[in-house]
Short mmCIF file of the C-alpha atoms (twelve columns), coordinates in Angstrom:
data_MODEL
# 
_entry.id   MODEL 
# 
loop_
_atom_site.group_PDB 
_atom_site.id 
_atom_site.type_symbol 
_atom_site.label_atom_id 
_atom_site.label_alt_id 
_atom_site.label_comp_id 
_atom_site.label_asym_id 
_atom_site.label_seq_id 
_atom_site.Cartn_x 
_atom_site.Cartn_y 
_atom_site.Cartn_z 
_atom_site.pdbx_PDB_model_num 
ATOM 1   C CA . MET A 1   -52.906 -64.867 0.306   1 
ATOM 2   C CA . LYS A 2   -49.945 -62.532 -0.387  1 
ATOM 3   C CA . THR A 3   -46.665 -63.880 -0.305  1 
ATOM 4   C CA . ARG A 4   -43.735 -61.871 0.884   1 
ATOM 5   C CA . LEU A 5   -40.951 -61.082 -1.356  1 
ATOM 6   C CA . GLU A 6   -37.872 -62.263 0.335   1 
ATOM 7   C CA . TYR A 7   -35.530 -59.692 -1.327  1 
ATOM 8   C CA . LEU A 8   -37.709 -56.794 -0.127  1 
ATOM 9   C CA . ASP A 9   -37.454 -58.069 3.410   1 
ATOM 10  C CA . VAL A 10  -33.892 -58.529 3.055   1 
ATOM 11  C CA . ALA A 11  -33.506 -54.916 1.858   1 
ATOM 12  C CA . LYS A 12  -35.705 -53.643 4.634   1 
ATOM 13  C CA . GLY A 13  -33.380 -55.653 7.106   1 
ATOM 14  C CA . LEU A 14  -30.144 -54.325 5.759   1 
ATOM 15  C CA . GLY A 15  -31.841 -50.798 5.643   1 
ATOM 16  C CA . ILE A 16  -32.880 -50.667 9.330   1 
ATOM 17  C CA . LEU A 17  -29.368 -52.230 10.492  1 
ATOM 18  C CA . CYS A 18  -27.797 -49.212 8.436   1 
ATOM 19  C CA . VAL A 19  -30.003 -46.864 10.368  1 
ATOM 20  C CA . VAL A 20  -28.713 -48.098 13.674  1 
ATOM 21  C CA . ILE A 21  -25.207 -48.215 12.453  1 
ATOM 22  C CA . GLY A 22  -25.360 -44.839 10.785  1 
ATOM 23  C CA . HIS A 23  -26.432 -43.198 14.027  1 
ATOM 24  C CA . GLU A 24  -23.315 -44.209 15.954  1 
ATOM 25  C CA . PHE A 25  -19.546 -43.456 15.680  1 
ATOM 26  C CA . ILE A 26  -18.369 -45.050 12.527  1 
ATOM 27  C CA . PRO A 27  -15.774 -43.982 9.725   1 
ATOM 28  C CA . MET A 28  -17.116 -41.315 7.498   1 
ATOM 29  C CA . ILE A 29  -16.788 -43.272 4.353   1 
ATOM 30  C CA . LEU A 30  -19.100 -45.937 5.615   1 
ATOM 31  C CA . SER A 31  -21.494 -43.213 7.035   1 
ATOM 32  C CA . ASP A 32  -21.561 -41.550 3.758   1 
ATOM 33  C CA . TRP A 33  -22.241 -44.877 2.018   1 
ATOM 34  C CA . ILE A 34  -25.259 -45.656 4.253   1 
ATOM 35  C CA . TYR A 35  -26.645 -42.103 3.745   1 
ATOM 36  C CA . SER A 36  -26.603 -42.518 -0.040  1 
ATOM 37  C CA . PHE A 37  -29.480 -44.865 0.048   1 
ATOM 38  C CA . HIS A 38  -30.829 -46.169 3.433   1 
ATOM 39  C CA . MET A 39  -33.879 -43.778 3.812   1 
ATOM 40  C CA . PRO A 40  -34.888 -43.614 0.030   1 
ATOM 41  C CA . LEU A 41  -34.640 -47.396 0.161   1 
ATOM 42  C CA . PHE A 42  -37.407 -47.570 2.818   1 
ATOM 43  C CA . PHE A 43  -39.672 -44.998 0.994   1 
ATOM 44  C CA . ILE A 44  -39.142 -46.814 -2.322  1 
ATOM 45  C CA . VAL A 45  -40.046 -50.202 -0.917  1 
ATOM 46  C CA . SER A 46  -43.069 -48.641 0.672   1 
ATOM 47  C CA . GLY A 47  -44.112 -47.252 -2.600  1 
ATOM 48  C CA . TYR A 48  -43.761 -50.602 -4.112  1 
ATOM 49  C CA . PHE A 49  -46.691 -51.774 -2.198  1 
ATOM 50  C CA . CYS A 50  -48.775 -48.662 -2.672  1 
ATOM 51  C CA . SER A 51  -52.206 -49.440 -4.061  1 
ATOM 52  C CA . LYS A 52  -55.221 -47.149 -4.752  1 
ATOM 53  C CA . ARG A 53  -57.128 -47.045 -1.398  1 
ATOM 54  C CA . GLU A 54  -59.789 -44.824 0.026   1 
ATOM 55  C CA . PHE A 55  -58.713 -41.939 2.268   1 
ATOM 56  C CA . GLY A 56  -60.364 -43.343 5.397   1 
ATOM 57  C CA . GLU A 57  -58.366 -46.808 4.850   1 
ATOM 58  C CA . VAL A 58  -55.034 -45.228 4.525   1 
ATOM 59  C CA . ILE A 59  -55.728 -43.164 7.799   1 
ATOM 60  C CA . ALA A 60  -56.794 -46.305 9.436   1 
ATOM 61  C CA . LYS A 61  -54.022 -48.361 8.377   1 
ATOM 62  C CA . GLY A 62  -51.563 -45.552 9.137   1 
ATOM 63  C CA . TRP A 63  -52.794 -45.087 12.562  1 
ATOM 64  C CA . LYS A 64  -52.574 -48.875 13.357  1 
ATOM 65  C CA . ARG A 65  -49.291 -49.800 11.415  1 
ATOM 66  C CA . LEU A 66  -47.298 -46.498 12.140  1 
ATOM 67  C CA . LEU A 67  -48.739 -43.897 14.469  1 
ATOM 68  C CA . LEU A 68  -49.875 -46.093 17.271  1 
ATOM 69  C CA . PRO A 69  -46.516 -47.947 17.605  1 
ATOM 70  C CA . ILE A 70  -44.599 -44.738 17.796  1 
ATOM 71  C CA . LEU A 71  -46.927 -43.027 20.219  1 
ATOM 72  C CA . VAL A 72  -46.454 -45.989 22.493  1 
ATOM 73  C CA . THR A 73  -42.763 -45.947 22.124  1 
ATOM 74  C CA . THR A 74  -42.737 -42.064 22.661  1 
ATOM 75  C CA . ILE A 75  -44.525 -42.699 26.042  1 
ATOM 76  C CA . VAL A 76  -42.336 -45.295 27.054  1 
ATOM 77  C CA . ALA A 77  -39.192 -43.357 26.150  1 
ATOM 78  C CA . ASN A 78  -40.348 -40.185 27.967  1 
ATOM 79  C CA . ILE A 79  -41.420 -42.234 31.155  1 
ATOM 80  C CA . GLY A 80  -37.570 -43.477 31.206  1 
ATOM 81  C CA . MET A 81  -36.659 -39.875 30.789  1 
ATOM 82  C CA . THR A 82  -38.330 -38.898 33.893  1 
ATOM 83  C CA . PHE A 83  -35.875 -41.167 35.830  1 
ATOM 84  C CA . ILE A 84  -33.134 -39.593 33.998  1 
ATOM 85  C CA . PHE A 85  -34.170 -36.051 34.719  1 
ATOM 86  C CA . PHE A 86  -35.008 -36.626 38.318  1 
ATOM 87  C CA . ARG A 87  -31.934 -37.583 40.209  1 
ATOM 88  C CA . SER A 88  -30.756 -36.965 43.767  1 
ATOM 89  C CA . GLY A 89  -34.061 -35.552 44.727  1 
ATOM 90  C CA . GLU A 90  -34.334 -32.725 42.272  1 
ATOM 91  C CA . TRP A 91  -35.316 -32.107 38.742  1 
ATOM 92  C CA . LEU A 92  -32.349 -31.778 36.318  1 
ATOM 93  C CA . GLY A 93  -34.354 -31.668 33.142  1 
ATOM 94  C CA . PRO A 94  -35.937 -28.825 30.987  1 
ATOM 95  C CA . SER A 95  -38.917 -26.970 32.062  1 
ATOM 96  C CA . VAL A 96  -42.009 -29.488 32.068  1 
ATOM 97  C CA . SER A 97  -43.980 -27.191 29.663  1 
ATOM 98  C CA . SER A 98  -41.202 -27.138 27.118  1 
ATOM 99  C CA . TRP A 99  -40.743 -30.815 27.421  1 
ATOM 100 C CA . ILE A 100 -44.337 -31.677 26.990  1 
ATOM 101 C CA . PHE A 101 -44.716 -29.457 24.037  1 
ATOM 102 C CA . SER A 102 -41.707 -31.009 22.264  1 
ATOM 103 C CA . VAL A 103 -43.083 -34.523 22.935  1 
ATOM 104 C CA . VAL A 104 -46.708 -33.775 21.723  1 
ATOM 105 C CA . THR A 105 -45.503 -32.107 18.602  1 
ATOM 106 C CA . PHE A 106 -42.687 -34.360 17.807  1 
ATOM 107 C CA . ASN A 107 -40.497 -31.374 17.291  1 
ATOM 108 C CA . GLY A 108 -37.533 -30.270 19.008  1 
ATOM 109 C CA . GLU A 109 -34.886 -31.666 21.363  1 
ATOM 110 C CA . PHE A 110 -37.090 -34.128 22.718  1 
ATOM 111 C CA . ASP A 111 -37.920 -36.246 19.775  1 
ATOM 112 C CA . VAL A 112 -37.237 -39.851 19.848  1 
ATOM 113 C CA . VAL A 113 -34.538 -40.839 17.415  1 
ATOM 114 C CA . GLY A 114 -35.412 -41.855 14.084  1 
ATOM 115 C CA . LEU A 115 -39.266 -41.536 14.436  1 
ATOM 116 C CA . TRP A 116 -39.334 -38.732 11.948  1 
ATOM 117 C CA . PHE A 117 -39.138 -41.255 9.229   1 
ATOM 118 C CA . VAL A 118 -42.691 -42.772 10.375  1 
ATOM 119 C CA . TRP A 119 -44.529 -39.467 10.483  1 
ATOM 120 C CA . ALA A 120 -42.971 -38.414 7.048   1 
ATOM 121 C CA . LEU A 121 -44.136 -41.823 5.743   1 
ATOM 122 C CA . PHE A 122 -47.491 -41.452 7.183   1 
ATOM 123 C CA . TRP A 123 -48.107 -37.951 5.742   1 
ATOM 124 C CA . GLY A 124 -46.461 -39.053 2.419   1 
ATOM 125 C CA . LYS A 125 -48.950 -41.683 1.980   1 
ATOM 126 C CA . ILE A 126 -51.827 -39.684 2.451   1 
ATOM 127 C CA . TYR A 127 -50.491 -37.226 -0.067  1 
ATOM 128 C CA . PHE A 128 -50.111 -40.183 -2.376  1 
ATOM 129 C CA . CYS A 129 -53.655 -41.468 -1.918  1 
ATOM 130 C CA . PHE A 130 -54.884 -38.201 -3.665  1 
ATOM 131 C CA . LEU A 131 -52.221 -38.313 -6.238  1 
ATOM 132 C CA . GLN A 132 -52.792 -41.819 -7.479  1 
ATOM 133 C CA . LYS A 133 -55.902 -40.660 -8.855  1 
ATOM 134 C CA . LEU A 134 -53.845 -38.531 -11.420 1 
ATOM 135 C CA . PRO A 135 -52.306 -39.788 -14.652 1 
ATOM 136 C CA . LYS A 136 -48.715 -40.842 -13.954 1 
ATOM 137 C CA . TYR A 137 -47.215 -37.838 -15.669 1 
ATOM 138 C CA . GLN A 138 -49.133 -35.734 -13.414 1 
ATOM 139 C CA . ILE A 139 -48.269 -37.650 -10.245 1 
ATOM 140 C CA . PHE A 140 -44.577 -37.159 -11.174 1 
ATOM 141 C CA . ILE A 141 -45.014 -33.274 -11.886 1 
ATOM 142 C CA . VAL A 142 -46.799 -32.871 -8.549  1 
ATOM 143 C CA . SER A 143 -44.307 -35.096 -6.699  1 
ATOM 144 C CA . VAL A 144 -41.313 -33.091 -8.051  1 
ATOM 145 C CA . LEU A 145 -43.162 -29.695 -6.993  1 
ATOM 146 C CA . LEU A 146 -43.736 -31.062 -3.524  1 
ATOM 147 C CA . PHE A 147 -40.168 -31.925 -3.271  1 
ATOM 148 C CA . PHE A 148 -39.060 -28.541 -4.250  1 
ATOM 149 C CA . LEU A 149 -41.448 -26.960 -1.928  1 
ATOM 150 C CA . GLY A 150 -40.145 -28.849 1.017   1 
ATOM 151 C CA . TYR A 151 -36.514 -28.281 -0.202  1 
ATOM 152 C CA . THR A 152 -37.076 -24.379 -0.369  1 
ATOM 153 C CA . LEU A 153 -39.127 -23.850 2.807   1 
ATOM 154 C CA . TYR A 154 -37.226 -26.113 5.241   1 
ATOM 155 C CA . PRO A 155 -34.389 -23.725 6.190   1 
ATOM 156 C CA . THR A 156 -37.205 -21.396 7.047   1 
ATOM 157 C CA . LEU A 157 -39.618 -23.745 8.573   1 
ATOM 158 C CA . ARG A 158 -36.936 -25.888 10.596  1 
ATOM 159 C CA . GLY A 159 -38.050 -26.407 14.095  1 
ATOM 160 C CA . SER A 160 -41.373 -24.808 13.788  1 
ATOM 161 C CA . VAL A 161 -43.696 -27.556 11.997  1 
ATOM 162 C CA . PRO A 162 -45.144 -30.270 14.096  1 
ATOM 163 C CA . TRP A 163 -45.222 -33.946 13.206  1 
ATOM 164 C CA . HIS A 164 -42.386 -33.574 10.756  1 
ATOM 165 C CA . ILE A 165 -44.879 -32.448 7.854   1 
ATOM 166 C CA . ASP A 166 -42.150 -30.398 6.439   1 
ATOM 167 C CA . LYS A 167 -40.166 -33.496 5.946   1 
ATOM 168 C CA . SER A 168 -43.043 -35.394 4.346   1 
ATOM 169 C CA . LEU A 169 -43.102 -33.254 1.314   1 
ATOM 170 C CA . GLN A 170 -40.026 -35.155 -0.224  1 
ATOM 171 C CA . VAL A 171 -41.712 -38.537 0.204   1 
ATOM 172 C CA . PRO A 172 -44.145 -38.652 -2.664  1 
ATOM 173 C CA . ILE A 173 -41.443 -38.786 -5.445  1 
ATOM 174 C CA . PHE A 174 -39.692 -41.866 -3.740  1 
ATOM 175 C CA . LEU A 175 -43.276 -43.576 -3.183  1 
ATOM 176 C CA . PHE A 176 -43.811 -42.840 -6.922  1 
ATOM 177 C CA . VAL A 177 -40.623 -44.574 -8.012  1 
ATOM 178 C CA . GLY A 178 -41.395 -47.523 -5.858  1 
ATOM 179 C CA . MET A 179 -44.931 -47.886 -7.474  1 
ATOM 180 C CA . LEU A 180 -43.418 -47.765 -11.168 1 
ATOM 181 C CA . LEU A 181 -40.957 -50.505 -9.982  1 
ATOM 182 C CA . ASN A 182 -43.923 -52.739 -9.208  1 
ATOM 183 C CA . GLN A 183 -46.161 -51.771 -11.958 1 
ATOM 184 C CA . TYR A 184 -43.675 -52.213 -14.721 1 
ATOM 185 C CA . GLU A 185 -41.866 -55.122 -13.066 1 
ATOM 186 C CA . VAL A 186 -38.708 -53.314 -13.326 1 
ATOM 187 C CA . LEU A 187 -36.769 -55.338 -10.960 1 
ATOM 188 C CA . ASP A 188 -37.782 -58.638 -12.601 1 
ATOM 189 C CA . ARG A 189 -36.796 -57.417 -16.102 1 
ATOM 190 C CA . LEU A 190 -33.467 -56.117 -15.007 1 
ATOM 191 C CA . CYS A 191 -32.379 -59.056 -12.718 1 
ATOM 192 C CA . ASN A 192 -29.627 -60.484 -14.982 1 
ATOM 193 C CA . LYS A 193 -25.686 -60.773 -14.741 1 
ATOM 194 C CA . VAL A 194 -25.002 -57.405 -16.583 1 
ATOM 195 C CA . ALA A 195 -27.325 -55.455 -14.246 1 
ATOM 196 C CA . LEU A 196 -25.810 -57.156 -11.279 1 
ATOM 197 C CA . PHE A 197 -22.131 -56.006 -12.561 1 
ATOM 198 C CA . VAL A 198 -23.605 -52.512 -13.086 1 
ATOM 199 C CA . SER A 199 -25.415 -52.349 -9.740  1 
ATOM 200 C CA . ILE A 200 -22.154 -53.509 -7.950  1 
ATOM 201 C CA . ILE A 201 -20.071 -50.711 -9.468  1 
ATOM 202 C CA . ILE A 202 -22.944 -48.245 -8.567  1 
ATOM 203 C CA . MET A 203 -22.846 -49.508 -4.903  1 
ATOM 204 C CA . SER A 204 -19.173 -49.282 -4.790  1 
ATOM 205 C CA . LEU A 205 -19.209 -45.421 -5.687  1 
ATOM 206 C CA . ALA A 206 -22.256 -44.746 -3.471  1 
ATOM 207 C CA . TRP A 207 -20.357 -43.110 -0.768  1 
ATOM 208 C CA . LEU A 208 -19.619 -40.192 -3.033  1 
ATOM 209 C CA . TYR A 209 -23.178 -39.037 -2.915  1 
ATOM 210 C CA . PRO A 210 -24.436 -38.937 0.510   1 
ATOM 211 C CA . ILE A 211 -27.742 -37.071 1.346   1 
ATOM 212 C CA . ASN A 212 -29.501 -36.518 4.500   1 
ATOM 213 C CA . MET A 213 -33.479 -36.533 4.288   1 
ATOM 214 C CA . VAL A 214 -33.741 -35.162 8.079   1 
ATOM 215 C CA . PHE A 215 -32.218 -31.787 7.155   1 
ATOM 216 C CA . TYR A 216 -32.844 -31.747 3.307   1 
ATOM 217 C CA . VAL A 217 -29.190 -32.141 2.482   1 
ATOM 218 C CA . TYR A 218 -29.204 -32.841 -1.078  1 
ATOM 219 C CA . PRO A 219 -26.091 -31.292 -2.607  1 
ATOM 220 C CA . TYR A 220 -27.437 -31.479 -6.204  1 
ATOM 221 C CA . SER A 221 -31.118 -30.627 -5.153  1 
ATOM 222 C CA . ILE A 222 -33.664 -33.004 -7.114  1 
ATOM 223 C CA . PHE A 223 -30.585 -34.694 -8.920  1 
ATOM 224 C CA . SER A 224 -29.319 -35.879 -5.618  1 
ATOM 225 C CA . ALA A 225 -32.741 -37.483 -4.966  1 
ATOM 226 C CA . PHE A 226 -32.583 -39.210 -8.270  1 
ATOM 227 C CA . LEU A 227 -29.018 -40.346 -7.629  1 
ATOM 228 C CA . SER A 228 -30.278 -41.901 -4.297  1 
ATOM 229 C CA . MET A 229 -32.988 -43.642 -6.087  1 
ATOM 230 C CA . ILE A 230 -30.464 -45.111 -8.467  1 
ATOM 231 C CA . ILE A 231 -28.130 -46.427 -5.741  1 
ATOM 232 C CA . ALA A 232 -31.296 -47.777 -3.816  1 
ATOM 233 C CA . ILE A 233 -32.442 -49.593 -7.102  1 
ATOM 234 C CA . ALA A 234 -29.076 -50.890 -7.527  1 
ATOM 235 C CA . LEU A 235 -29.164 -52.453 -4.066  1 
ATOM 236 C CA . LEU A 236 -32.510 -54.034 -4.675  1 
ATOM 237 C CA . LEU A 237 -31.266 -55.579 -7.884  1 
ATOM 238 C CA . ILE A 238 -28.266 -57.039 -6.004  1 
ATOM 239 C CA . LEU A 239 -30.269 -58.538 -3.303  1 
ATOM 240 C CA . LYS A 240 -33.017 -59.879 -5.745  1 
ATOM 241 C CA . TYR A 241 -30.167 -61.432 -7.761  1 
ATOM 242 C CA . LEU A 242 -28.809 -63.243 -4.621  1 
ATOM 243 C CA . CYS A 243 -32.109 -64.291 -3.465  1 
ATOM 244 C CA . ASP A 244 -33.172 -65.639 -6.727  1 
ATOM 245 C CA . ASN A 245 -29.840 -67.331 -7.653  1 
ATOM 246 C CA . ILE A 246 -28.067 -68.422 -4.579  1 
ATOM 247 C CA . ASP A 247 -29.357 -71.145 -2.502  1 
ATOM 248 C CA . PHE A 248 -28.465 -69.045 0.789   1 
ATOM 249 C CA . LYS A 249 -31.337 -67.851 3.075   1 
ATOM 250 C CA . MET A 250 -30.457 -64.547 4.702   1 
ATOM 251 C CA . ARG A 251 -32.848 -65.352 7.605   1 
ATOM 252 C CA . VAL A 252 -31.405 -62.610 10.026  1 
ATOM 253 C CA . LEU A 253 -31.792 -59.851 7.457   1 
ATOM 254 C CA . GLN A 254 -35.372 -61.191 6.561   1 
ATOM 255 C CA . PHE A 255 -36.359 -61.138 10.317  1 
ATOM 256 C CA . ALA A 256 -34.834 -57.628 10.699  1 
ATOM 257 C CA . GLY A 257 -36.968 -56.485 7.610   1 
ATOM 258 C CA . GLN A 258 -40.055 -57.988 8.744   1 
ATOM 259 C CA . ASN A 259 -39.696 -56.298 12.142  1 
ATOM 260 C CA . SER A 260 -38.020 -53.160 11.055  1 
ATOM 261 C CA . LEU A 261 -40.511 -50.711 12.777  1 
ATOM 262 C CA . LEU A 262 -39.938 -52.536 16.101  1 
ATOM 263 C CA . ILE A 263 -36.170 -52.298 15.740  1 
ATOM 264 C CA . LEU A 264 -36.400 -48.613 14.882  1 
ATOM 265 C CA . CYS A 265 -38.638 -47.970 17.777  1 
ATOM 266 C CA . MET A 266 -36.195 -49.791 20.265  1 
ATOM 267 C CA . HIS A 267 -33.245 -48.248 18.764  1 
ATOM 268 C CA . GLY A 268 -34.744 -44.682 18.881  1 
ATOM 269 C CA . THR A 269 -35.487 -45.208 22.480  1 
ATOM 270 C CA . LEU A 270 -32.035 -46.295 23.493  1 
ATOM 271 C CA . GLY A 271 -30.809 -43.289 21.500  1 
ATOM 272 C CA . TYR A 272 -33.285 -40.968 23.266  1 
ATOM 273 C CA . TRP A 273 -31.816 -42.304 26.473  1 
ATOM 274 C CA . GLN A 274 -28.233 -41.662 25.174  1 
ATOM 275 C CA . VAL A 275 -27.191 -45.250 26.053  1 
ATOM 276 C CA . HIS A 276 -24.220 -44.676 23.606  1 
ATOM 277 C CA . LYS A 277 -22.511 -42.576 26.284  1 
ATOM 278 C CA . PHE A 278 -21.856 -45.674 28.543  1 
ATOM 279 C CA . PHE A 279 -20.144 -47.406 25.641  1 
ATOM 280 C CA . SER A 280 -17.882 -44.295 24.377  1 
ATOM 281 C CA . ALA A 281 -14.691 -46.223 25.217  1 
ATOM 282 C CA . MET A 282 -15.538 -48.982 22.801  1 
ATOM 283 C CA . PRO A 283 -13.523 -49.142 19.588  1 
ATOM 284 C CA . ILE A 284 -15.041 -47.317 16.515  1 
ATOM 285 C CA . CYS A 285 -18.087 -49.399 15.108  1 
ATOM 286 C CA . THR A 286 -18.016 -51.937 18.059  1 
ATOM 287 C CA . PHE A 287 -21.085 -50.423 19.749  1 
ATOM 288 C CA . ALA A 288 -23.031 -50.063 16.475  1 
ATOM 289 C CA . ILE A 289 -22.616 -53.976 15.980  1 
ATOM 290 C CA . VAL A 290 -23.298 -54.699 19.717  1 
ATOM 291 C CA . GLN A 291 -26.394 -52.778 19.360  1 
ATOM 292 C CA . CYS A 292 -27.870 -54.461 16.230  1 
ATOM 293 C CA . ILE A 293 -27.231 -57.965 17.807  1 
ATOM 294 C CA . PHE A 294 -28.971 -56.756 20.981  1 
ATOM 295 C CA . LEU A 295 -32.011 -55.126 18.918  1 
ATOM 296 C CA . LEU A 296 -32.305 -58.475 16.908  1 
ATOM 297 C CA . ILE A 297 -32.420 -60.735 19.991  1 
ATOM 298 C CA . ALA A 298 -34.582 -58.220 21.864  1 
ATOM 299 C CA . ALA A 299 -37.079 -58.034 18.889  1 
ATOM 300 C CA . PHE A 300 -37.322 -61.981 18.939  1 
ATOM 301 C CA . PHE A 301 -38.183 -62.106 22.572  1 
ATOM 302 C CA . LEU A 302 -40.493 -58.873 22.485  1 
ATOM 303 C CA . LEU A 303 -42.564 -60.426 19.696  1 
ATOM 304 C CA . LYS A 304 -43.440 -63.363 22.045  1 
ATOM 305 C CA . ILE A 305 -45.257 -60.940 24.244  1 
ATOM 306 C CA . PRO A 306 -48.989 -60.864 22.990  1 
ATOM 307 C CA . MET A 307 -49.340 -56.957 23.859  1 
ATOM 308 C CA . VAL A 308 -46.136 -56.256 22.007  1 
ATOM 309 C CA . ASN A 309 -47.321 -58.477 18.972  1 
ATOM 310 C CA . ASN A 310 -50.481 -57.042 18.696  1 
ATOM 311 C CA . LEU A 311 -49.247 -53.250 18.820  1 
ATOM 312 C CA . PHE A 312 -47.088 -53.920 15.771  1 
ATOM 313 C CA . TYR A 313 -49.167 -56.628 13.881  1 
ATOM 314 C CA . GLY A 314 -52.563 -56.723 15.208  1 
ATOM 315 C CA . LYS A 315 -55.461 -56.678 12.924  1 
ATOM 316 C CA . ILE A 316 -56.772 -53.395 11.440  1 
ATOM 317 C CA . VAL A 317 -60.257 -52.421 12.411  1 
ATOM 318 C CA . LYS A 318 -62.058 -50.586 9.392   1 
# 
């Protein structure tokens, strides 16, 4: 039976709360700090658990664990939008055909906030399924080439590619790094006070190197991607050291990490409905904090509903 790695759950928990906070009105320096590592962190952690699987198994697991939850989320979010668009007895929204097209392709104005990540991870895992059959140096070369392909084509393809396939081309290089961290036990070998000190310095400077994977904003191209990996690894080392050496359980972050997809789906739906507009008068960062608390409480109670629990954690039929 597999045992969960506490620090990785904590890392995912911190990451998903950073996603929530990063989408709200916050100081620029905090936003830049969050955007230096939060998406790379998720992809690297996913890569940590990547093992060689058959193509059919990757598809089945991706459908059950990733696509089905976000498809249901998208349906729920857009049912809510019908009430927002249809007010005072008349339709105030876009043309129904353009709305449906945007929803079906997960592309355009009517895309639930944050779900691009799930699509990109799904495609990225499919690519990686084939790449894992190659020697490691070839995996690295092909992953870098895919990154440059996406980086080069995105300005031209932006807004015209369905299901975020264009964004997925940057994913394999991060999955590859995560796989290496696991195979060579890098985090276990580096978990010491010296590495902790260096990691803290790296995290204190992280705000200087923000990226945005949604729009391929890498100021130094592939070097920005590598910087984001270093920052994400530094954070993992800090969290691992704390979890291994301090008798203090970060249960809230663990819970958030174990239920990060559910929290993302709820956050994306609230963002899609533009709930933040009702709280625009709140002081800076306040709504972000309130939303984090609300999402954690909502996740706790929603998981008690069998239908929700099965949707996010039900058995995979092979």
